[in-house]
Each structure stands twice: as structure tokens, then as C-alpha cells.
Amino acid sequence: MQRVLSAQLPAHVGGTVRIAGWVHRRRLLKSVAFLVVRDAAGLAQVVVTDPAVRAGIEELTEETVVEVTATVVANPAAPAGVELTAPVVRPLGPPAVPPPFDLYRPALTASLPTQLDHAPVALRHRTRSAALRISAAAVGGFRATLDAAGFVEIHTPKVVSSSTESGANVFALDWFGRPAYLAQSPQFYKQLMVGVFERVYEVGPVFRAEPHDTARHLAQYTSLDVELGFLADHRDVMRVLRDVLAGMLAAVADRAAGAVATLGITLPAVPARIPAVDFTEALAIAGAPTDEPDLAPAHERALGEWARREHGSDFLFVTGYPMAKRPFYTHPDPERPAYSNGFDLLFRGVELVTGGQRLHRHADYLAALAARGEPVAPYAGYLDAFRHGMPPHGGFAIGLERFVARLTGAANVREVTAFPRDLHRLTP
Amino acid sequence: MQRVLSAQLPAHVGGTVRIAGWVHRRRLLKSVAFLVVRDAAGLAQVVVTDPAVRAGIEELTEETVVEVTATVVANPAAPAGVELTAPVVRPLGPPAVPPPFDLYRPALTASLPTQLDHAPVALRHRTRSAALRISAAAVGGFRATLDAAGFVEIHTPKVVSSSTESGANVFALDWFGRPAYLAQSPQFYKQLMVGVFERVYEVGPVFRAEPHDTARHLAQYTSLDVELGFLADHRDVMRVLRDVLAGMLAAVADRAAGAVATLGITLPAVPARIPAVDFTEALAIAGAPTDEPDLAPAHERALGEWARREHGSDFLFVTGYPMAKRPFYTHPDPERPAYSNGFDLLFRGVELVTGGQRLHRHADYLAALAARGEPVAPYAGYLDAFRHGMPPHGGFAIGLERFVARLTGAANVREVTAFPRDLHRLTP
């Protein structure tokens, strides 16, 4: 008999079916016992009255994998309006060791470190798995939006011969006897691939040896990277980003509706045009001194509130950051060379995306490195490509875990990461 | 004026358009000059008769990025039946340094090492970019097939505290002062996630410190990983793999038709049921001694020819490999414990996929490690999850570059990898 999923039971009322899943919960009342079985689609309630079957149920532990063959009966009081009666219950493995927390309670009460130590079972909790379903849907929407806009997916090296950005916070490794580093971003590679496909994206791991222990930093995270050529300036990049965010949220609403309901969250609307303020204007709105070179988290929070209040938007672009605070490959604003064609996107008062227009002329790269007193040699292989004709281009990167955390209201990115890696954590 | 792509020109006959791209080729004849501009969609031919414009064209070098505003005229002899006349040509950057090989010739004549040294420009050649477009389309088809079948995409750690498989061929790194390793596969994590979602997949980099230099090994490659629970045995995995391959090839035909035409390749049909032979039968077909524990490349080639001849299939499953040659997590054939519920898929006589049913009981893992004389400690975090209830499960992994190489007829996987990493190569 073909297995059916719990969510399909309403279509089988009156019939005999086979389900399979984990023992989610048992309730042993005097005259009747209930066995709740969890599968990928949800929960199924099995009603047990036969004393012999009940004796078997009493020996089952939570999380034991079982198969149940039974009759589907309508019951408006049961989950999804159906329950299973007259069951034959067969374990598909030995009795499980129950996890150190109850998976059937509405919230996981164990501390975050305990959850992370027992990630393979903690992730079975509906709130933890819901966040990962939202994550998967968001990435699907990211790709679908870009595929439709003519972008090509790429896969780039995660081990490089020199550090991508600043030389700090890189993991070093031994590459067949040569020094090498884990890539902090696919920045240079996605730029080079603009020379091939004009428009590219990559979904992949990036590595930051961040020595601090915060609620929003991971040493490995999933970066959603985009780069496009033949643009006028950073505003073309911002338009693509707006559509990508709308596509990600539409996919979450469409493909992860159950997870959204489980978490009880409200998905933000993405305005047709996301409000944008210039950096100097942003300082004034946030009440920051006019000579601040960057926005502090408190400023970002104030700007988030302002965007909500003045524009009814959860999203806000801040453009024209000072060049001093942006990486060397950033294109300056031609009208105000001390300011950049770079932007950040704030989502509910937190920086979610960094992007901008990049330099595209070889000579400009040499000048930018010289102005910063940085050597050319570590970037030689990358820079060489700019001698062979590169169009004006730009792009952005979204941190997936940070996006999902902000969307789901998680206080810590680790709550929405299956197996986080950080200063302290290398297992499981 | 909005930029149009070369492929859109036939819709603008009689109009004035703006195109942009790279100087692909110039032909300077006596009375007329031709400028061929390459963009993401293909080529556009610009006809130059004005002496002043011609003087500008004569100074352009190949690969310089230009913008051309001109009139679209039908000409059956030109690419796509149109050409551009009365052009205004404007460089979008300084004159490019021409690459060390001609990108406009039908084939790249430079040696593979030269191509790889100059990858950012070599990849602009139509044959190299076509292979990467096929790769992107194949991955899209992989995901679409699995999304439709209820699989959830996951992202797992690429840095682990102990080596995944055998301890050999791993890259070591320093993780905040602790020893760590690059993940050789997401094997354990995808198994653990079966406990959460039942059906999962991941597309991501894997790392093998292979000390040998062959045409089919890379030190980093893209692994397409699948794992599913609640199966009867490995044949359920093979059915999913069959559908995934069909989905990948359908996506290549659909989304990368131009690339397929560029390379002049024929896409294989995936039989509704891929032929399968047992390992012992495979040895006989290949003319190998009956006590061989594994198939050598020559045997695989012979089997590929046999499958083509006897079944008209480019694909062949070999099932029931001896347990001795499979990893410790492999599930034995319950009827013949010396043989496994593991399989390989040969594609045109080369091993493309390895898969099978895995052990799902904690006690079986302990016994399997003991039987091999392997310690439990390095796997403790992984094995612990199997005490908490895991269903019968299995899966497979497809090496993306190997798949694309076999599909396109590339002699070396490096020809279909943007920036390969191997024993010798860590740049660009």
C-alpha cells in the first residue's frame, strides 16, 4: 500500500491508508490512547482503543519512527478534520532515545546553546524547521527572479590565493603545501563573470574569521550574490535588488505559507520604489553628527523607524556613503568624488544588503589601491581582467541568514541556521 | 535610448537602436568596414562607410567595450538577418588589451593551461561560455525536479571538525586555533536533515585534496546532493535519480538551446526505466575476473558500450557493489550481506553518480565501524542523531562538472569549470 502524507488524509476519508513518521506525542487516557505521528507534511492523530495495540503504544518513545496502517475517519475536532482509527502500528526502527527537550510543545524551551548542541533533533521542532523552509523558499525566489531577468548562475572558487577584501578575518589553510585562504566573498569572480555573461548570480558559502561573538555574525554564512554590467550607475543595481526582494518575499508567501503561519509572522510589502536617502541626509534623520563616516546600529534603527513612519516601508536605501568606508573597488560618485556610488539596504532598521557600482577601468583600480597605500600584487590576477575590456557594472550581496532572522523576528541568526559555525562552534 | 540586445534586433528593423558590448571582430575592407559587437545574447554586425567613423573603428582593439547607436536594416546575409548602419560608436572604457588568443575563431586554439591562466577572457569564447550555460541550466533542472517532488533545499557547513569519509585527502585549516577540515561532502548533514524534512537537496562546493593530476578530478567541485527518507531500498533512490537526470536534460534543452547548438552536441534521452545490472553480472559483461572487488575505468567503458548496444541507453545502473568497496554508512543487501544496497550510475561509460541506501539504526553504525576497525569518536556527533529515530533512507551525489564534461564531450573537466582548483592551480 502506497504511503500517504498526513496532509493528504482528508482525501481518504472512509479508506484504509498507510502513513509513516515520528512518534510526536502520546496521550494515554483511561479508555483511549492517542498517538500523534509527525511527517514532513504535518501531524496525524491515531486513536487507539484495542488493548493489544495500546500496549505497543505504551512502549513507544517519542521520536521513534513508525508506520501506521489504519482507517481514515472524519472528526472536526482532530487536526485537519480527520483521525485514524483501528490502527496497526509497526516501528521502523528501534525505540528512539527521546531528545533533551519536548518537540511537541509550541515553543522550544531549551537554551539556544542546548538546541545547537542537539541540532539534528532541535531542527525537528516546527519553529526551527519553519525558518529553514522560509529560507529555502526565499532562495528559490531569488533565483527565479534573476533567471527571468537573464542572469546566469555561476559557481566560483571558495579557496583563493589571497584574501578578498582587507586581509583581516580570513581563514588560512594549506593547499598542497601552499598558503591559501577561504574566500570571504565571490566579489572578484562575479565581477570577472560580468565580462562573460553580463549578468550573473551565485548562492554559496562565504567565510569570515570574525573573532567576535554576536547575535548576527557567523563564520560561515550563505551569500546571495548578484552582479550586472552595462548600467548607468548604482541606481540600476538598486532597481534589480528591489525586484529580487519582491521575488523572494513572493516565493516565501507562495511556497512557505505553512511555515509563515507556524511562526505567525507578517511578510513585509516591498514598495514599487523603495525610499532612498543620501548618506548625509541619513545622518541628519538619525540625529548623528554631520562628520560621522558611517552609520552605527542605533542610527540604522532610527532610520528604520523613520522609513516606517514617513514612507510606510520596512525597507530603506541609504546611498552615497563616504568612499573612505567602502572597499577599494567601489565606484565614486563622479559629481562628489569623496562619496561613493555605493548603497546599503536597511530592512527594519538593520543593514541587510551592501551594494553599489564598481570601478571598471584598470587604471582606476591602480589609482584606488595606490591612494589607500595597498599593494597591487595580491590582486594582480583579478585586476588583469580589467585590461581586457569591462563594462560599467555593479552588484550586491544579501546575507541569507540575516534576511531570514529579520523576517522571522529571530533574535539570533543561529536560530535560522541549520548547523551554525562561529568562534566557538565547529560541531555538530 | 534603452539598450537592446543583439538577439532583439530583428524586431527593430527600420528603427534606430542602441546596443552595447565588446568589440568581437573588425574587418577593414577597402570600401567598407565591419564591426562585430558581442553581447550576452550573441553578435551584431555594424556596417561602417563614413570615413570619420571608420577612423575611430580602426583604433579600436578587440574586447574594447563599446556602445553603438545605429539604424537596423534587414540583410539576409548578416547574422540573424539584420545589420546596423549609419552608426555612432562610443567606447565605454579605454582601449582593451587584446587577449593572447582570438576569441572570434570557432575554436579556442590556445592550450588548456593558457586558457586557464587567462580564464576571465577565455571564458568569453562561445564554446567555453556555452558549457557554463549548460551547467547553469542543468542545475536549474535539478532543483526544479526536486522542488516539485517535495524536497527542501539545505545549506550545510563546509568546515567540519573531523573528516567525512576516510581521513585521507582532506584540506586542514586553522579554525580560531582549533584544527578543522574542509568538508569532502555534505553526506552526514544531508542524512541528519532527512530527520527534519524527509527529502532534502543541496548544491554546493566540496573539497578533495586529491594529490593526482587527472582530466576528471578537481580539488573543489560542485556536488548535487540528494537524500530521502521512508524508502524500501536503493531502488527508490534510483527512481528519483532517473527523474532528476531527465529534469536536468530537459532544462538544458529548454534553457540552453543556444549553447547546445553552439557546441553541436546531441542530448541523450533518459529511458523511462534506466537499465540496471547487478555487479556480478557487470563483471561478466565487462569480461572482468569474477573476484574483482570494483569496476576499473576500462570495465565501465565496456559496460557503457553494452548499454548502448543492448538497451539503446547512454545510462546504466550497476547495483549490488561489494560492501568492502563502499563507505561504512552503506546499507547491506539484507539477502546477501557481503553486497550493498549501493549503486553507481554510468553515463556513456563513465561513473557519474554514486548512491544507495544508508544505515539508519544506531547499533548498525557501531557494528559497521567496529567491523572496519574504525574508531567511533570522530563520528560521535553525527552518529548520535541516529539514536533519536531515523527512517530508512538513501541518496546520491552528482558531480556537476563531470556531468557537463560528459554531456559536452569535453576531454577535461577543467574545460567546463570557470576557475578550476587542483594540485597546481590556485589562481585566477
mmCIF file of N, CA and C in Angstrom, chain A residues 155-159 182 202-207 220, chain B residues 155-159 182-186 202-208 219-225 401:
data_model
loop_
_atom_site.group_PDB
_atom_site.id
_atom_site.type_symbol
_atom_site.label_atom_id
_atom_site.label_comp_id
_atom_site.label_asym_id
_atom_site.label_seq_id
_atom_site.Cartn_x
_atom_site.Cartn_y
_atom_site.Cartn_z
ATOM 1 N N HIS A 155 29.389 29.265 -10.316
ATOM 2 C CA HIS A 155 29.998 28.610 -9.156
ATOM 3 C C HIS A 155 31.465 29.006 -9.155
ATOM 4 N N THR A 156 31.922 29.632 -8.087
ATOM 5 C CA THR A 156 33.282 30.169 -8.081
ATOM 6 C C THR A 156 34.113 29.543 -6.957
ATOM 7 N N PRO A 157 35.426 29.713 -7.016
ATOM 8 C CA PRO A 157 36.305 29.070 -6.029
ATOM 9 C C PRO A 157 36.063 29.594 -4.616
ATOM 10 N N LYS A 158 36.080 28.689 -3.673
ATOM 11 C CA LYS A 158 35.959 29.067 -2.265
ATOM 12 C C LYS A 158 37.317 29.075 -1.578
ATOM 13 N N VAL A 159 38.334 28.674 -2.303
ATOM 14 C CA VAL A 159 39.704 28.744 -1.795
ATOM 15 C C VAL A 159 40.485 29.634 -2.762
ATOM 16 N N LEU A 182 40.247 30.810 2.730
ATOM 17 C CA LEU A 182 38.836 30.631 2.382
ATOM 18 C C LEU A 182 38.290 31.973 1.877
ATOM 19 N N GLU A 202 25.266 34.084 -7.758
ATOM 20 C CA GLU A 202 25.777 32.884 -7.103
ATOM 21 C C GLU A 202 25.142 32.775 -5.718
ATOM 22 N N VAL A 203 24.794 31.567 -5.338
ATOM 23 C CA VAL A 203 24.344 31.262 -3.981
ATOM 24 C C VAL A 203 25.392 30.328 -3.400
ATOM 25 N N GLY A 204 26.080 30.760 -2.370
ATOM 26 C CA GLY A 204 27.138 29.892 -1.872
ATOM 27 C C GLY A 204 27.663 30.336 -0.528
ATOM 28 N N PRO A 205 28.496 29.475 0.086
ATOM 29 C CA PRO A 205 29.045 29.803 1.400
ATOM 30 C C PRO A 205 30.163 30.828 1.287
ATOM 31 N N VAL A 206 30.231 31.722 2.266
ATOM 32 C CA VAL A 206 31.385 32.612 2.409
ATOM 33 C C VAL A 206 31.874 32.485 3.847
ATOM 34 N N PHE A 207 33.118 32.851 4.058
ATOM 35 C CA PHE A 207 33.784 32.559 5.333
ATOM 36 C C PHE A 207 34.412 33.827 5.898
ATOM 37 N N GLN A 220 30.621 31.109 8.890
ATOM 38 C CA GLN A 220 30.214 30.692 7.541
ATOM 39 C C GLN A 220 28.769 31.109 7.371
ATOM 40 N N HIS B 155 21.502 24.183 3.365
ATOM 41 C CA HIS B 155 22.862 24.721 3.289
ATOM 42 C C HIS B 155 23.608 24.203 4.513
ATOM 43 N N THR B 156 24.681 23.487 4.297
ATOM 44 C CA THR B 156 25.357 22.824 5.415
ATOM 45 C C THR B 156 26.794 23.312 5.551
ATOM 46 N N PRO B 157 27.425 23.024 6.699
ATOM 47 C CA PRO B 157 28.778 23.540 6.938
ATOM 48 C C PRO B 157 29.804 22.966 5.960
ATOM 49 N N LYS B 158 30.688 23.829 5.521
ATOM 50 C CA LYS B 158 31.778 23.389 4.644
ATOM 51 C C LYS B 158 33.072 23.228 5.434
ATOM 52 N N VAL B 159 33.028 23.555 6.718
ATOM 53 C CA VAL B 159 34.174 23.343 7.598
ATOM 54 C C VAL B 159 33.701 22.442 8.729
ATOM 55 N N LEU B 182 38.111 21.022 5.539
ATOM 56 C CA LEU B 182 37.086 21.343 4.543
ATOM 57 C C LEU B 182 36.256 20.086 4.279
ATOM 58 N N ALA B 183 34.958 20.258 4.195
ATOM 59 C CA ALA B 183 34.050 19.113 4.039
ATOM 60 C C ALA B 183 34.233 18.456 2.670
ATOM 61 N N GLN B 184 34.391 17.142 2.694
ATOM 62 C CA GLN B 184 34.547 16.380 1.453
ATOM 63 C C GLN B 184 33.202 16.094 0.796
ATOM 64 N N SER B 185 32.135 16.226 1.570
ATOM 65 C CA SER B 185 30.779 16.050 1.054
ATOM 66 C C SER B 185 29.824 16.460 2.160
ATOM 67 N N PRO B 186 28.571 16.769 1.803
ATOM 68 C CA PRO B 186 27.580 17.058 2.843
ATOM 69 C C PRO B 186 26.886 15.785 3.323
ATOM 70 N N GLU B 202 21.047 19.633 -1.723
ATOM 71 C CA GLU B 202 21.991 20.744 -1.588
ATOM 72 C C GLU B 202 22.839 20.839 -2.844
ATOM 73 N N VAL B 203 23.093 22.054 -3.284
ATOM 74 C CA VAL B 203 24.035 22.328 -4.367
ATOM 75 C C VAL B 203 25.152 23.131 -3.741
ATOM 76 N N GLY B 204 26.349 22.588 -3.715
ATOM 77 C CA GLY B 204 27.412 23.339 -3.057
ATOM 78 C C GLY B 204 28.785 22.773 -3.352
ATOM 79 N N PRO B 205 29.805 23.527 -2.919
ATOM 80 C CA PRO B 205 31.176 23.085 -3.176
ATOM 81 C C PRO B 205 31.594 21.972 -2.226
ATOM 82 N N VAL B 206 32.365 21.032 -2.719
ATOM 83 C CA VAL B 206 33.012 20.029 -1.881
ATOM 84 C C VAL B 206 34.500 20.054 -2.230
ATOM 85 N N PHE B 207 35.309 19.559 -1.302
ATOM 86 C CA PHE B 207 36.753 19.737 -1.405
ATOM 87 C C PHE B 207 37.464 18.396 -1.237
ATOM 88 N N ARG B 208 38.291 18.041 -2.191
ATOM 89 C CA ARG B 208 39.071 16.807 -2.120
ATOM 90 C C ARG B 208 40.530 17.140 -2.379
ATOM 91 N N ALA B 219 40.011 19.682 -7.179
ATOM 92 C CA ALA B 219 40.129 19.758 -5.717
ATOM 93 C C ALA B 219 38.920 20.464 -5.102
ATOM 94 N N GLN B 220 38.231 21.270 -5.891
ATOM 95 C CA GLN B 220 36.916 21.793 -5.498
ATOM 96 C C GLN B 220 35.966 21.529 -6.650
ATOM 97 N N TYR B 221 34.847 20.913 -6.367
ATOM 98 C CA TYR B 221 33.840 20.791 -7.415
ATOM 99 C C TYR B 221 32.461 21.019 -6.827
ATOM 100 N N THR B 222 31.475 21.123 -7.715
ATOM 101 C CA THR B 222 30.113 21.389 -7.273
ATOM 102 C C THR B 222 29.358 20.067 -7.201
ATOM 103 N N SER B 223 28.899 19.752 -6.007
ATOM 104 C CA SER B 223 28.215 18.483 -5.785
ATOM 105 C C SER B 223 26.706 18.727 -5.698
ATOM 106 N N LEU B 224 25.950 17.926 -6.434
ATOM 107 C CA LEU B 224 24.486 17.995 -6.392
ATOM 108 C C LEU B 224 24.022 16.834 -5.526
ATOM 109 N N ASP B 225 23.674 17.131 -4.300
ATOM 110 C CA ASP B 225 23.401 16.107 -3.299
ATOM 111 C C ASP B 225 21.911 15.966 -3.012
ATOM 112 N N GLU B 401 30.524 19.151 -12.650
ATOM 113 C CA GLU B 401 31.487 19.367 -13.726
ATOM 114 C C GLU B 401 31.677 18.100 -14.558
#
